[in-house]
Amino acid sequence: MPSFSPLKYIGINSQITYAPADDASVTPTNSATSSDGLASSTLRLGSLPGDYTVNATCSECTEGSPQTFTATAKCPDVPQYYQDDYSDDYDGICKDYENLTSSGKPGVKTCALGDKTWTIAEKGCALASMGMVMERYKYPTPNTPDKLNDIFIKDIAGYDKKGSVKWYAPNVITGYGIQYQYDPTHFGKGETLPKSLMDNYLGKCMPVIVRVINPHTHNPQHWIVVTGKVDNDYTVNDSDLANKDLKWLSKYGDIYDIRVYKDPKGGCQ
């Protein structure tokens, strides 16, 4: 059998030749082989999903140069929470049977002694959606609906007088580790919004919370999380257990409002 001697102390240059994001890096760019003929560099993936390519070049080698290496960055998964799992009193707001909604359900009012409160299971779709996004960003943890509900009620008054979540609340909870992205184009004001408004965020691994009509209850105030885009459709997490098999936004129809949070640390893994 022929024997081969390692190429010792040979210079290797490593350069990124393709990257979806400009915050990717390779270190060191210049290295030398060891006495065993080995050299290494580390590729740090950027904040956008896709393939990152590095070429390693050896100017003193007679063959095998350059070598090309590719690594793929992907968006982290968004966890699934179901509001149905939590029977906790929701937001300190009670049912108002004297003032019904347009769908014939009780309205909301400030609680008095003996009043029946709303629960997370009944009313917590926005809260659960917010928790999914916060857990995706790992600020803070855990972000289950019951834990967030407890924080909202006791610490920061995170609900308005009608019992709706305040979308800026995660800014306070996380010390601006997560930041609500206010944009007037995200408010449908009764009209439908183009789904393409979500594409830029999803392309940066930023899940999007949207308001839709619930296929189960026909409630037009239902919030779900859009987790990604595949071809011309979008993947979703819905906190209503009755919709657990609905994994595509096309099953819901139009979107009416958008809520987005930014993680300053970046997106991909």
mmCIF file of C-alpha atoms in Angstrom:
data_model
loop_
_atom_site.group_PDB
_atom_site.id
_atom_site.type_symbol
_atom_site.label_atom_id
_atom_site.label_comp_id
_atom_site.label_asym_id
_atom_site.label_seq_id
_atom_site.Cartn_x
_atom_site.Cartn_y
_atom_site.Cartn_z
ATOM 1 C CA MET A 1 0.000 0.000 0.000
ATOM 2 C CA PRO A 2 1.346 3.475 -0.823
ATOM 3 C CA SER A 3 1.879 5.828 2.082
ATOM 4 C CA PHE A 4 1.119 9.546 2.095
ATOM 5 C CA SER A 5 2.768 12.267 4.107
ATOM 6 C CA PRO A 6 0.515 15.043 5.428
ATOM 7 C CA LEU A 7 1.036 18.535 4.042
ATOM 8 C CA LYS A 8 2.353 20.309 7.109
ATOM 9 C CA TYR A 9 2.128 24.038 7.800
ATOM 10 C CA ILE A 10 0.443 24.859 4.498
ATOM 11 C CA GLY A 11 -1.615 28.051 4.366
ATOM 12 C CA ILE A 12 -5.398 27.746 3.911
ATOM 13 C CA ASN A 13 -7.628 30.683 3.002
ATOM 14 C CA SER A 14 -11.351 30.424 3.813
ATOM 15 C CA GLN A 15 -13.863 32.870 2.345
ATOM 16 C CA ILE A 16 -17.653 33.062 2.297
ATOM 17 C CA THR A 17 -18.716 32.962 -1.336
ATOM 18 C CA TYR A 18 -22.487 33.069 -0.809
ATOM 19 C CA ALA A 19 -24.607 34.154 2.150
ATOM 20 C CA PRO A 20 -28.280 35.224 2.374
ATOM 21 C CA ALA A 21 -27.361 37.637 5.197
ATOM 22 C CA ASP A 22 -24.344 39.924 5.490
ATOM 23 C CA ASP A 23 -23.831 39.191 9.209
ATOM 24 C CA ALA A 24 -22.361 35.738 8.523
ATOM 25 C CA SER A 25 -18.649 35.250 9.195
ATOM 26 C CA VAL A 26 -15.868 32.699 8.937
ATOM 27 C CA THR A 27 -12.922 32.675 11.381
ATOM 28 C CA PRO A 28 -10.089 32.517 10.913
ATOM 29 C CA THR A 29 -9.963 33.392 7.240
ATOM 30 C CA ASN A 30 -6.303 32.430 7.103
ATOM 31 C CA SER A 31 -4.990 29.343 8.878
ATOM 32 C CA ALA A 32 -2.243 26.744 8.474
ATOM 33 C CA THR A 33 -2.285 22.975 8.513
ATOM 34 C CA SER A 34 -0.979 21.222 11.604
ATOM 35 C CA SER A 35 1.665 18.529 11.725
ATOM 36 C CA ASP A 36 -1.152 16.127 10.863
ATOM 37 C CA GLY A 37 -2.052 18.135 7.773
ATOM 38 C CA LEU A 38 -5.308 19.426 9.250
ATOM 39 C CA ALA A 39 -6.711 22.959 9.360
ATOM 40 C CA SER A 40 -10.066 24.327 10.469
ATOM 41 C CA SER A 41 -12.208 27.448 10.431
ATOM 42 C CA THR A 42 -15.628 28.154 11.924
ATOM 43 C CA LEU A 43 -18.610 29.431 9.946
ATOM 44 C CA ARG A 44 -21.091 31.582 11.878
ATOM 45 C CA LEU A 45 -24.448 31.536 10.107
ATOM 46 C CA GLY A 46 -26.279 34.809 9.547
ATOM 47 C CA SER A 47 -29.720 35.952 10.635
ATOM 48 C CA LEU A 48 -31.540 34.911 7.435
ATOM 49 C CA PRO A 49 -32.465 31.367 6.392
ATOM 50 C CA GLY A 50 -30.816 29.658 3.440
ATOM 51 C CA ASP A 51 -27.538 28.110 2.302
ATOM 52 C CA TYR A 52 -24.198 29.637 3.307
ATOM 53 C CA THR A 53 -21.171 28.607 1.212
ATOM 54 C CA VAL A 54 -17.463 28.750 2.065
ATOM 55 C CA ASN A 55 -14.523 28.073 -0.256
ATOM 56 C CA ALA A 56 -11.267 26.850 1.307
ATOM 57 C CA THR A 57 -8.280 27.512 -0.971
ATOM 58 C CA CYS A 58 -4.753 26.137 -0.736
ATOM 59 C CA SER A 59 -2.335 28.065 -2.988
ATOM 60 C CA GLU A 60 0.475 25.542 -2.449
ATOM 61 C CA CYS A 61 -1.604 22.468 -3.211
ATOM 62 C CA THR A 62 -1.297 20.770 -6.597
ATOM 63 C CA GLU A 63 -4.780 19.245 -6.408
ATOM 64 C CA GLY A 64 -7.971 19.309 -4.359
ATOM 65 C CA SER A 65 -8.184 23.092 -4.138
ATOM 66 C CA PRO A 66 -10.556 24.789 -3.666
ATOM 67 C CA GLN A 67 -12.872 22.802 -1.400
ATOM 68 C CA THR A 68 -16.461 24.007 -1.040
ATOM 69 C CA PHE A 69 -18.532 23.641 2.142
ATOM 70 C CA THR A 70 -22.213 24.503 2.583
ATOM 71 C CA ALA A 71 -24.307 24.903 5.747
ATOM 72 C CA THR A 72 -28.017 25.662 5.895
ATOM 73 C CA ALA A 73 -29.621 28.100 8.334
ATOM 74 C CA LYS A 74 -33.246 27.418 9.200
ATOM 75 C CA CYS A 75 -35.845 29.253 11.239
ATOM 76 C CA PRO A 76 -36.407 27.810 14.737
ATOM 77 C CA ASP A 77 -39.731 26.088 15.273
ATOM 78 C CA VAL A 78 -42.586 27.996 16.886
ATOM 79 C CA PRO A 79 -44.020 26.048 19.863
ATOM 80 C CA GLN A 80 -47.701 25.117 19.946
ATOM 81 C CA TYR A 81 -49.919 26.197 22.863
ATOM 82 C CA TYR A 82 -53.619 25.416 23.165
ATOM 83 C CA GLN A 83 -55.729 27.842 25.164
ATOM 84 C CA ASP A 84 -58.131 24.961 25.901
ATOM 85 C CA ASP A 85 -55.534 23.537 28.304
ATOM 86 C CA TYR A 86 -55.943 26.468 30.708
ATOM 87 C CA SER A 87 -59.064 27.070 32.800
ATOM 88 C CA ASP A 88 -57.506 29.984 34.725
ATOM 89 C CA ASP A 89 -59.517 33.181 35.127
ATOM 90 C CA TYR A 90 -58.562 35.373 32.205
ATOM 91 C CA ASP A 91 -57.611 39.050 32.562
ATOM 92 C CA GLY A 92 -59.850 39.828 35.567
ATOM 93 C CA ILE A 93 -62.743 40.684 33.217
ATOM 94 C CA CYS A 94 -66.177 39.157 33.781
ATOM 95 C CA LYS A 95 -69.071 38.112 31.566
ATOM 96 C CA ASP A 96 -71.771 40.708 30.968
ATOM 97 C CA TYR A 97 -75.044 38.922 30.237
ATOM 98 C CA GLU A 98 -76.983 42.173 29.998
ATOM 99 C CA ASN A 99 -74.960 43.466 27.058
ATOM 100 C CA LEU A 100 -74.509 40.740 24.490
ATOM 101 C CA THR A 101 -72.153 40.846 21.522
ATOM 102 C CA SER A 102 -73.407 40.839 17.924
ATOM 103 C CA SER A 103 -73.080 37.042 17.945
ATOM 104 C CA GLY A 104 -75.297 36.755 21.025
ATOM 105 C CA LYS A 105 -72.510 35.963 23.489
ATOM 106 C CA PRO A 106 -71.909 37.789 26.780
ATOM 107 C CA GLY A 107 -69.973 41.013 26.638
ATOM 108 C CA VAL A 108 -67.289 42.022 29.128
ATOM 109 C CA LYS A 109 -67.388 44.123 32.278
ATOM 110 C CA THR A 110 -65.431 44.829 35.423
ATOM 111 C CA CYS A 111 -65.947 42.012 37.896
ATOM 112 C CA ALA A 112 -68.199 42.368 40.899
ATOM 113 C CA LEU A 113 -68.742 39.878 43.719
ATOM 114 C CA GLY A 114 -70.290 36.691 42.366
ATOM 115 C CA ASP A 115 -69.746 37.486 38.674
ATOM 116 C CA LYS A 116 -68.551 34.737 36.350
ATOM 117 C CA THR A 117 -65.122 35.421 34.889
ATOM 118 C CA TRP A 118 -63.874 34.615 31.423
ATOM 119 C CA THR A 119 -61.180 31.923 31.239
ATOM 120 C CA ILE A 120 -58.096 31.538 29.070
ATOM 121 C CA ALA A 121 -59.806 28.591 27.367
ATOM 122 C CA GLU A 122 -62.734 30.818 26.378
ATOM 123 C CA LYS A 123 -60.942 33.989 25.430
ATOM 124 C CA GLY A 124 -57.187 33.494 25.347
ATOM 125 C CA CYS A 125 -56.313 33.124 21.647
ATOM 126 C CA ALA A 126 -54.328 36.388 21.461
ATOM 127 C CA LEU A 127 -52.603 35.606 24.758
ATOM 128 C CA ALA A 128 -51.676 32.088 23.605
ATOM 129 C CA SER A 129 -50.440 33.404 20.243
ATOM 130 C CA MET A 130 -48.277 35.985 21.993
ATOM 131 C CA GLY A 131 -46.890 33.247 24.240
ATOM 132 C CA MET A 132 -45.930 31.113 21.242
ATOM 133 C CA VAL A 133 -43.967 33.969 19.696
ATOM 134 C CA MET A 134 -42.268 34.873 22.982
ATOM 135 C CA GLU A 135 -41.275 31.259 23.579
ATOM 136 C CA ARG A 136 -39.907 31.091 20.018
ATOM 137 C CA TYR A 137 -37.658 34.036 20.969
ATOM 138 C CA LYS A 138 -36.932 32.591 24.455
ATOM 139 C CA TYR A 139 -37.964 35.782 26.299
ATOM 140 C CA PRO A 140 -38.675 35.053 29.144
ATOM 141 C CA THR A 141 -39.367 31.383 29.699
ATOM 142 C CA PRO A 142 -41.740 29.666 30.193
ATOM 143 C CA ASN A 143 -44.316 31.641 28.220
ATOM 144 C CA THR A 144 -47.321 29.379 28.606
ATOM 145 C CA PRO A 145 -50.662 31.236 28.553
ATOM 146 C CA ASP A 146 -51.227 30.758 32.280
ATOM 147 C CA LYS A 147 -47.802 32.158 33.191
ATOM 148 C CA LEU A 148 -48.230 35.187 30.915
ATOM 149 C CA ASN A 149 -51.762 35.752 32.179
ATOM 150 C CA ASP A 150 -50.474 35.800 35.742
ATOM 151 C CA ILE A 151 -47.777 38.338 34.828
ATOM 152 C CA PHE A 152 -50.231 40.505 32.871
ATOM 153 C CA ILE A 153 -52.756 40.729 35.701
ATOM 154 C CA LYS A 154 -50.432 41.115 38.679
ATOM 155 C CA ASP A 155 -47.500 43.093 37.349
ATOM 156 C CA ILE A 156 -48.076 45.287 34.316
ATOM 157 C CA ALA A 157 -51.832 45.669 33.704
ATOM 158 C CA GLY A 158 -51.419 44.075 30.297
ATOM 159 C CA TYR A 159 -55.130 44.119 29.398
ATOM 160 C CA ASP A 160 -57.386 47.013 28.465
ATOM 161 C CA LYS A 161 -60.807 47.582 30.066
ATOM 162 C CA LYS A 162 -62.433 45.284 27.507
ATOM 163 C CA GLY A 163 -60.065 42.451 28.350
ATOM 164 C CA SER A 164 -57.976 42.662 25.154
ATOM 165 C CA VAL A 165 -54.235 42.139 25.399
ATOM 166 C CA LYS A 166 -52.011 45.175 25.048
ATOM 167 C CA TRP A 167 -49.652 44.357 22.210
ATOM 168 C CA TYR A 168 -46.812 46.374 23.751
ATOM 169 C CA ALA A 169 -46.863 44.209 26.907
ATOM 170 C CA PRO A 170 -44.009 41.876 25.804
ATOM 171 C CA ASN A 171 -41.729 44.939 25.499
ATOM 172 C CA VAL A 172 -42.231 45.541 29.225
ATOM 173 C CA ILE A 173 -42.051 41.884 30.249
ATOM 174 C CA THR A 174 -38.755 41.313 28.402
ATOM 175 C CA GLY A 175 -37.142 44.693 29.065
ATOM 176 C CA TYR A 176 -37.342 45.347 25.324
ATOM 177 C CA GLY A 177 -35.634 42.048 24.570
ATOM 178 C CA ILE A 178 -38.646 41.617 22.283
ATOM 179 C CA GLN A 179 -39.995 44.685 20.538
ATOM 180 C CA TYR A 180 -43.492 45.143 19.120
ATOM 181 C CA GLN A 181 -43.277 46.474 15.562
ATOM 182 C CA TYR A 182 -46.042 49.053 15.191
ATOM 183 C CA ASP A 183 -46.992 49.742 11.586
ATOM 184 C CA PRO A 184 -50.276 51.401 10.481
ATOM 185 C CA THR A 185 -50.422 49.088 7.446
ATOM 186 C CA HIS A 186 -50.859 46.176 9.881
ATOM 187 C CA PHE A 187 -54.342 47.360 10.886
ATOM 188 C CA GLY A 188 -57.116 46.260 8.559
ATOM 189 C CA LYS A 189 -59.755 48.571 10.095
ATOM 190 C CA GLY A 190 -62.477 46.202 8.960
ATOM 191 C CA GLU A 191 -60.872 45.509 5.589
ATOM 192 C CA THR A 192 -58.760 42.550 4.550
ATOM 193 C CA LEU A 193 -54.982 42.880 4.331
ATOM 194 C CA PRO A 194 -52.700 41.497 1.609
ATOM 195 C CA LYS A 195 -50.934 38.405 2.890
ATOM 196 C CA SER A 196 -47.750 39.574 1.169
ATOM 197 C CA LEU A 197 -47.290 42.038 4.062
ATOM 198 C CA MET A 198 -46.084 39.056 6.092
ATOM 199 C CA ASP A 199 -43.446 37.845 3.643
ATOM 200 C CA ASN A 200 -40.625 40.164 4.648
ATOM 201 C CA TYR A 201 -40.993 39.210 8.317
ATOM 202 C CA LEU A 202 -41.265 35.480 7.702
ATOM 203 C CA GLY A 203 -38.174 35.663 5.483
ATOM 204 C CA LYS A 204 -36.302 36.934 8.560
ATOM 205 C CA CYS A 205 -37.571 34.116 10.802
ATOM 206 C CA MET A 206 -40.076 36.447 12.494
ATOM 207 C CA PRO A 207 -43.409 34.684 13.140
ATOM 208 C CA VAL A 208 -46.499 36.842 12.572
ATOM 209 C CA ILE A 209 -49.711 36.968 14.621
ATOM 210 C CA VAL A 210 -52.804 37.585 12.462
ATOM 211 C CA ARG A 211 -56.520 38.044 13.061
ATOM 212 C CA VAL A 212 -58.786 35.714 11.110
ATOM 213 C CA ILE A 213 -62.294 34.264 11.228
ATOM 214 C CA ASN A 214 -62.269 31.113 13.352
ATOM 215 C CA PRO A 215 -63.504 28.232 11.133
ATOM 216 C CA HIS A 216 -64.781 26.477 14.258
ATOM 217 C CA THR A 217 -66.716 29.254 16.022
ATOM 218 C CA HIS A 218 -66.965 31.788 13.150
ATOM 219 C CA ASN A 219 -65.642 34.396 15.579
ATOM 220 C CA PRO A 220 -63.999 37.211 13.539
ATOM 221 C CA GLN A 221 -61.751 38.155 16.484
ATOM 222 C CA HIS A 222 -59.603 35.029 16.412
ATOM 223 C CA TRP A 223 -55.792 35.308 16.521
ATOM 224 C CA ILE A 224 -53.364 32.693 15.200
ATOM 225 C CA VAL A 225 -49.607 32.541 14.534
ATOM 226 C CA VAL A 226 -48.269 32.359 10.977
ATOM 227 C CA THR A 227 -44.993 30.440 11.269
ATOM 228 C CA GLY A 228 -43.670 30.342 7.690
ATOM 229 C CA LYS A 229 -44.365 30.414 3.967
ATOM 230 C CA VAL A 230 -44.314 27.389 1.658
ATOM 231 C CA ASP A 231 -44.889 28.094 -2.026
ATOM 232 C CA ASN A 232 -48.078 30.211 -2.112
ATOM 233 C CA ASP A 233 -49.448 29.200 1.300
ATOM 234 C CA TYR A 234 -48.520 29.807 4.930
ATOM 235 C CA THR A 235 -48.090 27.431 7.868
ATOM 236 C CA VAL A 236 -49.938 28.312 11.081
ATOM 237 C CA ASN A 237 -50.270 27.480 14.784
ATOM 238 C CA ASP A 238 -53.820 27.862 16.107
ATOM 239 C CA SER A 239 -54.469 27.860 19.864
ATOM 240 C CA ASP A 240 -58.052 26.590 19.408
ATOM 241 C CA LEU A 241 -57.810 22.837 19.935
ATOM 242 C CA ALA A 242 -60.784 22.299 17.620
ATOM 243 C CA ASN A 243 -58.593 23.585 14.770
ATOM 244 C CA LYS A 244 -55.525 21.471 15.577
ATOM 245 C CA ASP A 245 -55.608 19.797 12.161
ATOM 246 C CA LEU A 246 -55.695 23.118 10.289
ATOM 247 C CA LYS A 247 -52.039 23.768 9.492
ATOM 248 C CA TRP A 248 -52.404 26.115 6.505
ATOM 249 C CA LEU A 249 -53.598 29.709 6.355
ATOM 250 C CA SER A 250 -55.585 28.970 3.194
ATOM 251 C CA LYS A 251 -58.072 27.096 5.414
ATOM 252 C CA TYR A 252 -58.896 30.372 7.188
ATOM 253 C CA GLY A 253 -59.348 32.713 4.248
ATOM 254 C CA ASP A 254 -58.499 36.397 4.631
ATOM 255 C CA ILE A 255 -56.455 38.143 7.316
ATOM 256 C CA TYR A 256 -57.672 41.352 8.964
ATOM 257 C CA ASP A 257 -54.865 42.507 11.273
ATOM 258 C CA ILE A 258 -51.156 41.773 11.742
ATOM 259 C CA ARG A 259 -48.999 41.896 14.878
ATOM 260 C CA VAL A 260 -45.224 41.397 14.693
ATOM 261 C CA TYR A 261 -42.416 41.245 17.260
ATOM 262 C CA LYS A 262 -38.707 41.665 16.589
ATOM 263 C CA ASP A 263 -35.950 39.816 18.378
ATOM 264 C CA PRO A 264 -32.858 42.091 18.243
ATOM 265 C CA LYS A 265 -30.594 39.018 18.545
ATOM 266 C CA GLY A 266 -31.555 37.816 15.066
ATOM 267 C CA GLY A 267 -33.509 34.939 13.671
ATOM 268 C CA CYS A 268 -31.907 31.734 12.385
ATOM 269 C CA GLN A 269 -30.240 28.755 14.001
#
